[in-house]
mmCIF file of C-alpha atoms in Angstrom:
data_model
loop_
_atom_site.group_PDB
_atom_site.id
_atom_site.type_symbol
_atom_site.label_atom_id
_atom_site.label_comp_id
_atom_site.label_asym_id
_atom_site.label_seq_id
_atom_site.Cartn_x
_atom_site.Cartn_y
_atom_site.Cartn_z
ATOM 1 C CA MET S 26 25.049 6.492 2.039
ATOM 2 C CA ASN S 27 27.856 4.332 1.383
ATOM 3 C CA GLY S 28 28.321 0.859 0.234
ATOM 4 C CA SER S 29 28.034 -0.781 3.481
ATOM 5 C CA GLN S 30 24.904 1.217 4.547
ATOM 6 C CA TYR S 31 23.445 0.426 1.209
ATOM 7 C CA GLU S 32 24.027 -3.369 1.862
ATOM 8 C CA ASP S 33 22.811 -3.173 5.362
ATOM 9 C CA LEU S 34 19.257 -1.266 3.991
ATOM 10 C CA ASN S 35 18.735 -4.172 1.865
ATOM 11 C CA ARG S 36 19.105 -6.524 4.710
ATOM 12 C CA GLN S 37 16.842 -4.529 6.894
ATOM 13 C CA MET S 38 14.308 -4.173 4.501
ATOM 14 C CA ALA S 39 13.803 -7.471 4.062
ATOM 15 C CA LYS S 40 13.764 -8.075 7.740
ATOM 16 C CA LEU S 41 11.036 -5.519 7.867
ATOM 17 C CA ALA S 42 9.000 -7.122 5.162
ATOM 18 C CA ASP S 43 9.006 -10.441 6.650
ATOM 19 C CA GLY S 44 7.538 -8.652 9.815
ATOM 20 C CA ASP S 45 10.828 -8.149 11.858
ATOM 21 C CA ARG S 46 10.322 -4.577 13.937
ATOM 22 C CA SER S 47 13.522 -4.368 15.081
ATOM 23 C CA ALA S 48 14.810 -3.853 11.923
ATOM 24 C CA PHE S 49 12.231 -0.151 11.807
ATOM 25 C CA GLU S 50 14.445 1.852 13.917
ATOM 26 C CA PRO S 51 17.813 1.171 11.681
ATOM 27 C CA ILE S 52 15.675 1.615 8.499
ATOM 28 C CA PHE S 53 14.251 4.931 9.720
ATOM 29 C CA GLU S 54 17.712 6.216 10.230
ATOM 30 C CA LEU S 55 19.509 5.034 7.595
ATOM 31 C CA VAL S 56 16.051 6.360 4.953
ATOM 32 C CA TRP S 57 14.839 9.319 6.903
ATOM 33 C CA PRO S 58 18.363 11.552 5.769
ATOM 34 C CA SER S 59 18.122 10.485 2.221
ATOM 35 C CA VAL S 60 14.564 10.773 1.528
ATOM 36 C CA LYS S 61 14.663 14.546 2.869
ATOM 37 C CA ASN S 62 17.883 15.426 1.238
ATOM 38 C CA PHE S 63 16.199 13.865 -2.273
ATOM 39 C CA ALA S 64 12.948 15.813 -1.609
ATOM 40 C CA GLU S 65 14.915 19.047 -0.898
ATOM 41 C CA ARG S 66 17.006 19.243 -4.061
ATOM 42 C CA ALA S 67 13.986 17.478 -5.847
ATOM 43 C CA LEU S 68 11.762 21.066 -4.995
ATOM 44 C CA ASN S 69 14.727 23.178 -5.003
ATOM 45 C CA ASN S 70 14.567 23.642 -0.833
ATOM 46 C CA SER S 71 11.378 24.782 -1.080
ATOM 47 C CA PRO S 72 9.180 24.702 2.505
ATOM 48 C CA ASP S 73 7.392 22.096 0.520
ATOM 49 C CA ALA S 74 10.078 19.691 0.771
ATOM 50 C CA GLU S 75 9.843 18.896 4.533
ATOM 51 C CA ASP S 76 6.189 17.664 3.579
ATOM 52 C CA ALA S 77 7.126 15.866 0.773
ATOM 53 C CA ALA S 78 9.725 13.798 2.466
ATOM 54 C CA GLN S 79 7.243 13.055 5.294
ATOM 55 C CA SER S 80 4.327 12.047 2.909
ATOM 56 C CA ALA S 81 6.865 10.102 1.089
ATOM 57 C CA LEU S 82 8.646 8.125 4.530
ATOM 58 C CA LEU S 83 4.895 6.922 5.490
ATOM 59 C CA LYS S 84 4.182 5.505 2.227
ATOM 60 C CA ILE S 85 7.629 3.826 2.271
ATOM 61 C CA PHE S 86 7.022 2.190 5.545
ATOM 62 C CA ALA S 87 3.350 1.706 4.653
ATOM 63 C CA GLN S 88 4.421 -0.219 1.866
ATOM 64 C CA ALA S 89 7.206 -1.710 3.456
ATOM 65 C CA SER S 90 5.584 -5.463 3.984
ATOM 66 C CA GLY S 91 5.383 -5.323 -0.099
ATOM 67 C CA TYR S 92 9.055 -4.984 -0.313
ATOM 68 C CA LYS S 93 10.560 -7.520 -2.481
ATOM 69 C CA LYS S 94 14.080 -8.972 -1.346
ATOM 70 C CA GLU S 95 15.522 -9.577 -4.791
ATOM 71 C CA LEU S 96 15.301 -5.736 -5.742
ATOM 72 C CA ASP S 97 17.287 -3.063 -4.363
ATOM 73 C CA ALA S 98 15.989 -0.852 -1.422
ATOM 74 C CA LEU S 99 17.466 2.777 -1.845
ATOM 75 C CA PRO S 100 16.033 3.275 -5.734
ATOM 76 C CA TRP S 101 12.670 2.003 -4.639
ATOM 77 C CA ILE S 102 12.699 4.514 -1.715
ATOM 78 C CA LEU S 103 14.014 7.172 -3.807
ATOM 79 C CA THR S 104 11.190 6.262 -6.742
ATOM 80 C CA VAL S 105 8.366 6.873 -4.180
ATOM 81 C CA THR S 106 9.808 10.011 -2.762
ATOM 82 C CA ALA S 107 10.335 11.527 -6.263
ATOM 83 C CA PHE S 108 6.537 10.297 -7.090
ATOM 84 C CA GLU S 109 5.779 12.205 -3.875
ATOM 85 C CA CYS S 110 7.752 15.579 -5.083
ATOM 86 C CA LYS S 111 5.944 15.318 -8.212
ATOM 87 C CA THR S 112 2.691 15.326 -6.480
ATOM 88 C CA ILE S 113 3.438 18.053 -4.661
ATOM 89 C CA ARG S 114 4.988 20.205 -7.869
ATOM 90 C CA GLN S 115 1.678 19.252 -9.766
ATOM 91 C CA LYS S 116 -0.353 20.681 -6.889
ATOM 92 C CA HIS S 117 1.445 23.798 -6.973
ATOM 93 C CA THR S 118 1.373 24.125 -10.349
ATOM 94 C CA ARG S 119 -2.496 24.100 -10.446
ATOM 95 C CA ARG S 120 -3.026 26.292 -7.400
ATOM 96 C CA ARG S 121 -0.930 29.339 -9.074
ATOM 97 C CA GLU S 122 -3.082 28.753 -12.015
ATOM 98 C CA GLN S 123 -6.306 28.822 -10.301
ATOM 99 C CA GLY S 124 -4.959 31.664 -8.318
ATOM 100 C CA ALA S 125 -3.875 33.539 -11.200
ATOM 101 C CA MET S 126 -7.557 32.800 -12.477
ATOM 102 C CA ASP S 127 -8.850 34.407 -9.091
ATOM 103 C CA LEU S 128 -6.556 37.480 -9.854
ATOM 104 C CA VAL S 129 -7.736 38.753 -12.877
ATOM 105 C CA ILE S 130 -10.931 38.217 -11.694
ATOM 106 C CA ASP S 131 -10.962 39.924 -8.428
ATOM 107 C CA GLN S 132 -8.870 42.501 -10.522
ATOM 108 C CA ALA S 133 -11.488 43.220 -12.847
ATOM 109 C CA THR S 134 -14.317 43.613 -10.312
ATOM 110 C CA ASP S 135 -12.435 45.554 -7.913
ATOM 111 C CA ASN S 136 -14.379 48.633 -7.352
ATOM 112 C CA SER S 137 -11.580 50.379 -5.524
ATOM 113 C CA LEU S 138 -9.255 51.437 -8.362
ATOM 114 C CA ASN S 139 -9.603 55.223 -9.583
ATOM 115 C CA SER S 140 -10.297 56.144 -13.069
ATOM 116 C CA GLU S 141 -6.517 56.395 -13.834
ATOM 117 C CA GLU S 142 -5.761 52.902 -13.051
ATOM 118 C CA ILE S 143 -9.528 51.789 -14.678
ATOM 119 C CA LEU S 144 -8.150 52.941 -17.849
ATOM 120 C CA ILE S 145 -4.773 51.446 -17.455
ATOM 121 C CA GLU S 146 -6.357 48.334 -16.954
ATOM 122 C CA LYS S 147 -8.986 49.062 -19.915
ATOM 123 C CA ASP S 148 -5.789 49.285 -22.275
ATOM 124 C CA LEU S 149 -4.114 46.239 -20.949
ATOM 125 C CA TYR S 150 -7.272 44.101 -21.115
ATOM 126 C CA ALA S 151 -7.520 45.564 -24.986
ATOM 127 C CA ALA S 152 -4.347 44.600 -25.594
ATOM 128 C CA LEU S 153 -4.451 41.443 -24.397
ATOM 129 C CA ASN S 154 -8.305 40.815 -26.114
ATOM 130 C CA LYS S 155 -5.738 41.745 -29.232
ATOM 131 C CA VAL S 156 -3.410 39.102 -28.532
ATOM 132 C CA ILE S 157 -5.771 36.063 -27.909
ATOM 133 C CA GLU S 158 -7.931 37.192 -31.183
ATOM 134 C CA SER S 159 -4.638 36.655 -33.422
ATOM 135 C CA LEU S 160 -4.392 33.310 -31.572
ATOM 136 C CA PRO S 161 -5.939 30.110 -33.763
ATOM 137 C CA LEU S 162 -9.418 29.294 -32.555
ATOM 138 C CA SER S 163 -8.784 26.665 -30.817
ATOM 139 C CA ASP S 164 -6.453 28.377 -28.470
ATOM 140 C CA GLN S 165 -8.729 30.928 -28.098
ATOM 141 C CA GLU S 166 -11.431 28.241 -27.166
ATOM 142 C CA THR S 167 -8.941 26.978 -24.483
ATOM 143 C CA ILE S 168 -8.279 30.159 -22.931
ATOM 144 C CA LYS S 169 -12.113 30.891 -22.429
ATOM 145 C CA VAL S 170 -12.663 27.838 -21.082
ATOM 146 C CA ALA S 171 -9.756 27.796 -18.513
ATOM 147 C CA PHE S 172 -10.330 31.384 -17.288
ATOM 148 C CA GLU S 173 -13.679 32.216 -17.781
ATOM 149 C CA ARG S 174 -14.755 28.872 -15.944
ATOM 150 C CA LYS S 175 -16.758 27.307 -18.824
ATOM 151 C CA GLU S 176 -17.145 23.969 -18.978
ATOM 152 C CA ARG S 177 -14.098 21.631 -19.933
ATOM 153 C CA PRO S 178 -14.138 19.477 -23.265
ATOM 154 C CA ASN S 179 -14.606 15.885 -22.508
ATOM 155 C CA ILE S 180 -10.369 15.017 -22.457
ATOM 156 C CA PRO S 181 -8.464 13.762 -19.255
ATOM 157 C CA PRO S 182 -7.783 16.912 -16.883
ATOM 158 C CA ALA S 183 -3.516 16.633 -17.718
ATOM 159 C CA THR S 184 -3.947 17.170 -21.396
ATOM 160 C CA PHE S 185 -6.448 20.000 -20.645
ATOM 161 C CA ARG S 186 -3.589 21.646 -18.279
ATOM 162 C CA LYS S 187 -1.051 20.799 -21.166
ATOM 163 C CA ARG S 188 -3.138 22.749 -23.618
ATOM 164 C CA VAL S 189 -3.429 25.707 -21.491
ATOM 165 C CA GLU S 190 0.099 25.437 -20.626
ATOM 166 C CA ARG S 191 0.997 25.789 -23.985
ATOM 167 C CA THR S 192 -1.450 28.509 -24.898
ATOM 168 C CA ILE S 193 -0.207 30.891 -22.237
ATOM 169 C CA LYS S 194 3.132 30.359 -23.432
ATOM 170 C CA LYS S 195 2.348 31.473 -27.161
ATOM 171 C CA ILE S 196 0.436 34.634 -25.352
ATOM 172 C CA GLU S 197 3.650 35.320 -23.579
ATOM 173 C CA THR S 198 5.452 35.090 -26.855
ATOM 174 C CA LEU S 199 3.121 36.981 -28.786
ATOM 175 C CA TRP S 200 2.793 39.563 -26.029
ATOM 176 C CA SER S 201 6.615 40.240 -25.633
ATOM 177 C CA GLU S 202 6.601 40.114 -29.501
ATOM 178 C CA ASN S 203 4.495 43.324 -29.750
ATOM 179 C CA TYR S 204 4.516 45.190 -26.230
ATOM 180 C CA ALA S 205 7.810 44.427 -24.449
ATOM 181 C CA ARG S 206 9.844 47.242 -24.473
ATOM 182 C CA MET K 2 16.300 13.107 18.998
ATOM 183 C CA HIS K 3 14.169 16.116 17.233
ATOM 184 C CA ALA K 4 10.737 16.059 18.921
ATOM 185 C CA ASN K 5 9.627 16.453 15.139
ATOM 186 C CA THR K 6 11.496 13.461 14.396
ATOM 187 C CA GLU K 7 10.064 11.006 16.847
ATOM 188 C CA LYS K 8 6.418 11.915 16.144
ATOM 189 C CA LEU K 9 7.628 10.968 12.363
ATOM 190 C CA MET K 10 9.142 7.955 13.571
ATOM 191 C CA ILE K 11 5.748 7.195 15.556
ATOM 192 C CA ASP K 12 3.785 7.744 12.643
ATOM 193 C CA ALA K 13 5.890 6.034 10.585
ATOM 194 C CA ARG K 14 5.510 2.858 12.615
ATOM 195 C CA ARG K 15 1.704 3.433 12.654
ATOM 196 C CA ALA K 16 1.611 3.468 9.111
ATOM 197 C CA TYR K 17 3.845 0.535 8.854
ATOM 198 C CA GLU K 18 1.518 -1.444 10.847
ATOM 199 C CA LEU K 19 -1.883 -0.656 9.070
ATOM 200 C CA GLY K 20 0.394 -1.616 5.657
ATOM 201 C CA ARG K 21 0.576 -5.034 6.923
ATOM 202 C CA VAL K 22 -2.952 -5.462 8.148
ATOM 203 C CA ARG K 23 -3.709 -4.519 4.859
ATOM 204 C CA SER K 24 -1.215 -6.996 2.996
ATOM 205 C CA ALA K 25 -2.319 -9.438 5.254
ATOM 206 C CA LEU K 26 -6.600 -9.015 4.299
ATOM 207 C CA PRO K 27 -6.267 -10.642 0.883
ATOM 208 C CA VAL K 28 -6.197 -13.810 2.845
ATOM 209 C CA LEU K 29 -10.231 -13.690 3.378
ATOM 210 C CA LYS K 30 -10.582 -14.335 -0.393
ATOM 211 C CA TRP K 31 -9.516 -17.890 0.090
ATOM 212 C CA ILE K 32 -11.236 -18.109 3.466
ATOM 213 C CA LEU K 33 -14.639 -16.239 2.926
ATOM 214 C CA PRO K 34 -15.510 -18.894 -0.121
ATOM 215 C CA LEU K 35 -14.734 -21.799 2.190
ATOM 216 C CA VAL K 36 -17.196 -20.342 5.014
ATOM 217 C CA ALA K 37 -19.555 -19.984 2.262
ATOM 218 C CA VAL K 38 -19.738 -23.485 1.014
ATOM 219 C CA SER K 39 -19.159 -24.921 4.965
ATOM 220 C CA ILE K 40 -22.799 -22.684 5.759
ATOM 221 C CA ALA K 41 -24.373 -24.122 2.377
ATOM 222 C CA ILE K 42 -23.253 -27.638 3.021
ATOM 223 C CA CYS K 43 -23.202 -28.395 6.699
ATOM 224 C CA GLY K 44 -26.244 -26.549 7.505
ATOM 225 C CA GLU K 45 -24.881 -25.482 10.996
ATOM 226 C CA PRO K 46 -24.619 -21.658 10.054
ATOM 227 C CA VAL K 47 -23.599 -20.802 13.634
ATOM 228 C CA ALA K 48 -20.621 -23.380 13.756
ATOM 229 C CA SER K 49 -19.617 -22.519 10.225
ATOM 230 C CA LEU K 50 -19.433 -18.873 10.921
ATOM 231 C CA SER K 51 -17.872 -18.806 14.536
ATOM 232 C CA LEU K 52 -15.214 -21.118 12.721
ATOM 233 C CA GLY K 53 -14.863 -18.844 10.167
ATOM 234 C CA ALA K 54 -14.945 -15.719 12.041
ATOM 235 C CA LEU K 55 -12.045 -17.347 14.059
ATOM 236 C CA LEU K 56 -10.150 -18.434 11.059
ATOM 237 C CA SER K 57 -10.379 -15.177 9.529
ATOM 238 C CA VAL K 58 -9.003 -13.581 12.979
ATOM 239 C CA THR K 59 -6.187 -15.853 13.783
ATOM 240 C CA SER K 60 -4.864 -15.944 9.781
ATOM 241 C CA VAL K 61 -4.976 -12.028 9.765
ATOM 242 C CA TYR K 62 -3.519 -11.786 13.201
ATOM 243 C CA PHE K 63 -0.341 -14.294 11.969
ATOM 244 C CA LEU K 64 0.295 -12.755 8.822
ATOM 245 C CA TRP K 65 0.067 -9.323 10.612
ATOM 246 C CA ARG K 66 3.012 -10.488 12.859
ATOM 247 C CA GLY K 67 4.776 -11.828 9.987
ATOM 248 C CA GLN K 68 7.938 -14.161 10.279
ATOM 249 C CA LYS K 69 7.686 -17.553 11.545
ATOM 250 C CA LEU K 70 3.913 -16.992 12.208
ATOM 251 C CA GLY K 71 3.104 -15.692 8.909
ATOM 252 C CA GLN K 72 5.063 -17.903 6.613
ATOM 253 C CA GLY K 73 3.358 -20.716 8.330
ATOM 254 C CA VAL K 74 -0.018 -19.529 7.034
ATOM 255 C CA GLN K 75 -0.390 -20.530 3.490
ATOM 256 C CA ALA K 76 1.008 -24.058 4.293
ATOM 257 C CA GLY K 77 -1.710 -24.808 6.638
ATOM 258 C CA LEU K 78 -4.764 -23.304 4.585
ATOM 259 C CA VAL K 79 -3.614 -25.467 1.938
ATOM 260 C CA ILE K 80 -3.514 -28.639 4.049
ATOM 261 C CA GLY K 81 -6.537 -27.543 5.849
ATOM 262 C CA THR K 82 -8.340 -27.126 2.521
ATOM 263 C CA ALA K 83 -7.763 -30.333 1.421
ATOM 264 C CA THR K 84 -9.008 -31.929 4.759
ATOM 265 C CA PHE K 85 -12.139 -29.569 4.536
ATOM 266 C CA LEU K 86 -12.969 -31.179 1.097
ATOM 267 C CA ILE K 87 -13.220 -34.405 2.628
ATOM 268 C CA PRO K 88 -16.086 -34.412 4.854
ATOM 269 C CA ILE K 89 -17.890 -31.949 2.469
ATOM 270 C CA PHE K 90 -17.230 -34.111 -0.857
ATOM 271 C CA ALA K 91 -18.960 -36.793 1.430
ATOM 272 C CA GLU K 92 -21.762 -34.845 2.575
ATOM 273 C CA VAL K 93 -22.791 -33.893 -1.105
ATOM 274 C CA THR K 94 -22.340 -37.493 -2.206
ATOM 275 C CA GLY K 95 -24.196 -38.948 0.467
ATOM 276 C CA LYS K 96 -21.615 -41.025 1.761
ATOM 277 C CA CYS K 97 -20.830 -39.200 5.121
ATOM 278 C CA CYS K 98 -22.873 -41.806 7.594
ATOM 279 C CA ALA K 99 -21.702 -44.429 5.480
ATOM 280 C CA LEU K 100 -17.959 -43.476 6.761
ATOM 281 C CA GLY K 101 -18.174 -44.368 10.265
ATOM 282 C CA SER K 102 -19.126 -42.101 13.337
ATOM 283 C CA HIS K 103 -18.451 -38.385 12.754
ATOM 284 C CA ALA K 104 -15.278 -38.610 15.633
ATOM 285 C CA VAL K 105 -13.724 -41.411 13.813
ATOM 286 C CA LEU K 106 -14.309 -39.974 10.446
ATOM 287 C CA CYS K 107 -12.860 -36.779 12.018
ATOM 288 C CA SER K 108 -10.111 -38.388 13.738
ATOM 289 C CA THR K 109 -8.848 -40.202 10.394
ATOM 290 C CA LEU K 110 -9.189 -36.934 8.491
ATOM 291 C CA GLY K 111 -6.755 -35.378 11.370
ATOM 292 C CA LEU K 112 -4.756 -38.214 11.341
ATOM 293 C CA VAL K 113 -3.798 -37.696 7.230
ATOM 294 C CA ALA K 114 -3.920 -33.988 7.747
ATOM 295 C CA GLY K 115 -1.475 -34.391 10.831
ATOM 296 C CA ALA K 116 0.753 -36.520 8.781
ATOM 297 C CA ALA K 117 0.985 -34.082 6.111
ATOM 298 C CA VAL K 118 1.667 -31.291 8.486
ATOM 299 C CA GLY K 119 4.397 -33.571 9.823
ATOM 300 C CA TYR K 120 6.046 -34.085 6.321
ATOM 301 C CA HIS K 121 5.811 -30.381 5.342
ATOM 302 C CA ILE K 122 7.951 -29.512 8.675
ATOM 303 C CA LEU K 123 10.012 -32.349 8.015
ATOM 304 C CA LYS K 124 10.354 -31.095 4.014
ATOM 305 C CA VAL K 125 10.816 -27.433 5.188
ATOM 306 C CA ARG K 126 13.121 -28.367 8.105
ATOM 307 C CA GLU K 127 11.794 -25.936 10.444
ATOM 308 C CA THR K 128 12.084 -26.154 13.805
ATOM 309 C CA GLU K 129 10.859 -23.036 14.792
ATOM 310 C CA GLY K 130 8.046 -23.867 17.587
ATOM 311 C CA ARG K 131 6.141 -20.769 16.240
ATOM 312 C CA TYR K 132 6.329 -21.816 12.703
ATOM 313 C CA LEU K 133 4.872 -25.126 14.043
ATOM 314 C CA LEU K 134 2.323 -23.370 15.931
ATOM 315 C CA SER K 135 1.344 -21.373 12.903
ATOM 316 C CA VAL K 136 0.608 -24.803 10.116
ATOM 317 C CA THR K 137 -1.175 -26.663 12.896
ATOM 318 C CA ALA K 138 -3.762 -23.892 13.886
ATOM 319 C CA MET K 139 -4.318 -22.948 10.077
ATOM 320 C CA THR K 140 -4.690 -26.896 9.458
ATOM 321 C CA ILE K 141 -7.222 -27.065 12.236
ATOM 322 C CA LEU K 142 -9.203 -24.098 11.686
ATOM 323 C CA THR K 143 -9.548 -24.480 7.660
ATOM 324 C CA ALA K 144 -10.639 -28.507 8.352
ATOM 325 C CA SER K 145 -12.899 -27.784 11.060
ATOM 326 C CA LEU K 146 -14.933 -25.810 8.929
ATOM 327 C CA GLY K 147 -15.688 -28.844 6.912
ATOM 328 C CA CYS K 148 -16.183 -30.912 10.109
ATOM 329 C CA ALA K 149 -18.860 -28.534 11.627
ATOM 330 C CA ILE K 150 -21.114 -30.600 9.732
ATOM 331 C CA LEU K 151 -20.021 -33.700 11.744
ATOM 332 C CA GLY K 152 -20.782 -31.672 15.322
ATOM 333 C CA LEU K 153 -18.400 -30.736 18.130
ATOM 334 C CA SER K 154 -17.276 -34.807 18.512
ATOM 335 C CA GLY K 155 -16.086 -34.315 14.973
ATOM 336 C CA THR K 156 -14.078 -31.223 15.236
ATOM 337 C CA ALA K 157 -12.483 -32.673 18.609
ATOM 338 C CA GLY K 158 -11.750 -35.925 16.827
ATOM 339 C CA LEU K 159 -10.256 -33.366 14.355
ATOM 340 C CA VAL K 160 -8.100 -31.841 16.428
ATOM 341 C CA ILE K 161 -6.278 -34.501 18.237
ATOM 342 C CA GLY K 162 -6.021 -36.600 14.851
ATOM 343 C CA VAL K 163 -4.022 -33.640 13.423
ATOM 344 C CA LEU K 164 -1.882 -33.563 16.990
ATOM 345 C CA ILE K 165 -1.132 -37.245 17.030
ATOM 346 C CA PRO K 166 1.475 -37.172 14.126
ATOM 347 C CA THR K 167 2.199 -33.729 14.369
ATOM 348 C CA ILE K 168 4.064 -33.360 17.686
ATOM 349 C CA PRO K 169 6.275 -36.399 17.393
ATOM 350 C CA VAL K 170 7.614 -35.399 13.857
ATOM 351 C CA TYR K 171 8.169 -32.061 15.553
ATOM 352 C CA ALA K 172 10.081 -33.599 18.613
ATOM 353 C CA VAL K 173 11.999 -35.869 16.286
ATOM 354 C CA LEU K 174 13.168 -32.983 13.987
ATOM 355 C CA LYS K 175 14.087 -30.826 16.804
ATOM 356 C CA THR K 176 16.287 -33.570 18.509
ATOM 357 C CA ARG K 177 17.957 -34.368 15.452
ATOM 358 C CA TYR K 178 18.642 -30.496 14.578
ATOM 359 C CA GLN K 179 19.794 -29.677 17.952
ATOM 360 C CA ASN K 180 22.194 -32.948 17.768
ATOM 361 C CA GLN K 181 23.706 -31.470 14.530
ATOM 362 C CA VAL K 182 24.351 -27.738 15.940
#
């Protein structure tokens, strides 16, 4: 977006905030490419970038009547988009964690494994247990709560997620120190 | 334009319109207490509710449409509320009937409110007809909640009273503005 488009966007946003519907289309044409590019860069061109961009655009227009003339429109628009991208990324992280947990449980209960595979699994679990037992008690408890679906401690979900991430990192470090070839 | 982009534009437009309705709704925080006072004091619940509903719908519509119609709502509500309080105060203090006939009292109130509307449009130098319509309609509807106590003749007197000074002031302002141009 060049300087004159930037100024034009500010002007058109002020008109739209006041209820002038004629500003809707020019704003849409100015904003949509910027929002889409920003989301693609923020989410590394993942397929979710388009969803994030669309959702951000709808939020921008839903909040357009509250836009304040003295503010620059573009930073406000990109802040809304960045927030939307962050929300989508967080959703993914949560889904990945849940997916990994389900995979471990599925494999553990899968009866189709042959005896050799079962032995390998057993060895891996034994090694993993050894690594987990070498962690401090608080970390062991975090892992148990996270992966055995026990009752979560009374802390905010975001804090708990960060705690789980830290513990998993510790496990990865210990694992690579002891078992990496 | 790409079909997806067109659909996105329609969705964005819908989000914008809904956002405008949402941002118009807080005006009800001002109107509902007036309706409650009108019901409690005037003893004419049907009239108070009907006028309250009409005032609510009109103000939300004006704010949703925006531009000059939306800009006039606040001034109209302020002038109308000041006018609304006089018959309510007269009723509470028991001086309502001592002030003369209903139509005369409300016409006098209307004249004062109309003068206030005229002074306001002179002060803001607003020659747009829709602005005048918005301020006048809001003033009449809000003040008539107070005049519900005085029945139909009171409300009619109020309407006439408001229009008598407003229209000439507007005509003078418009002529002067056109001469300047």
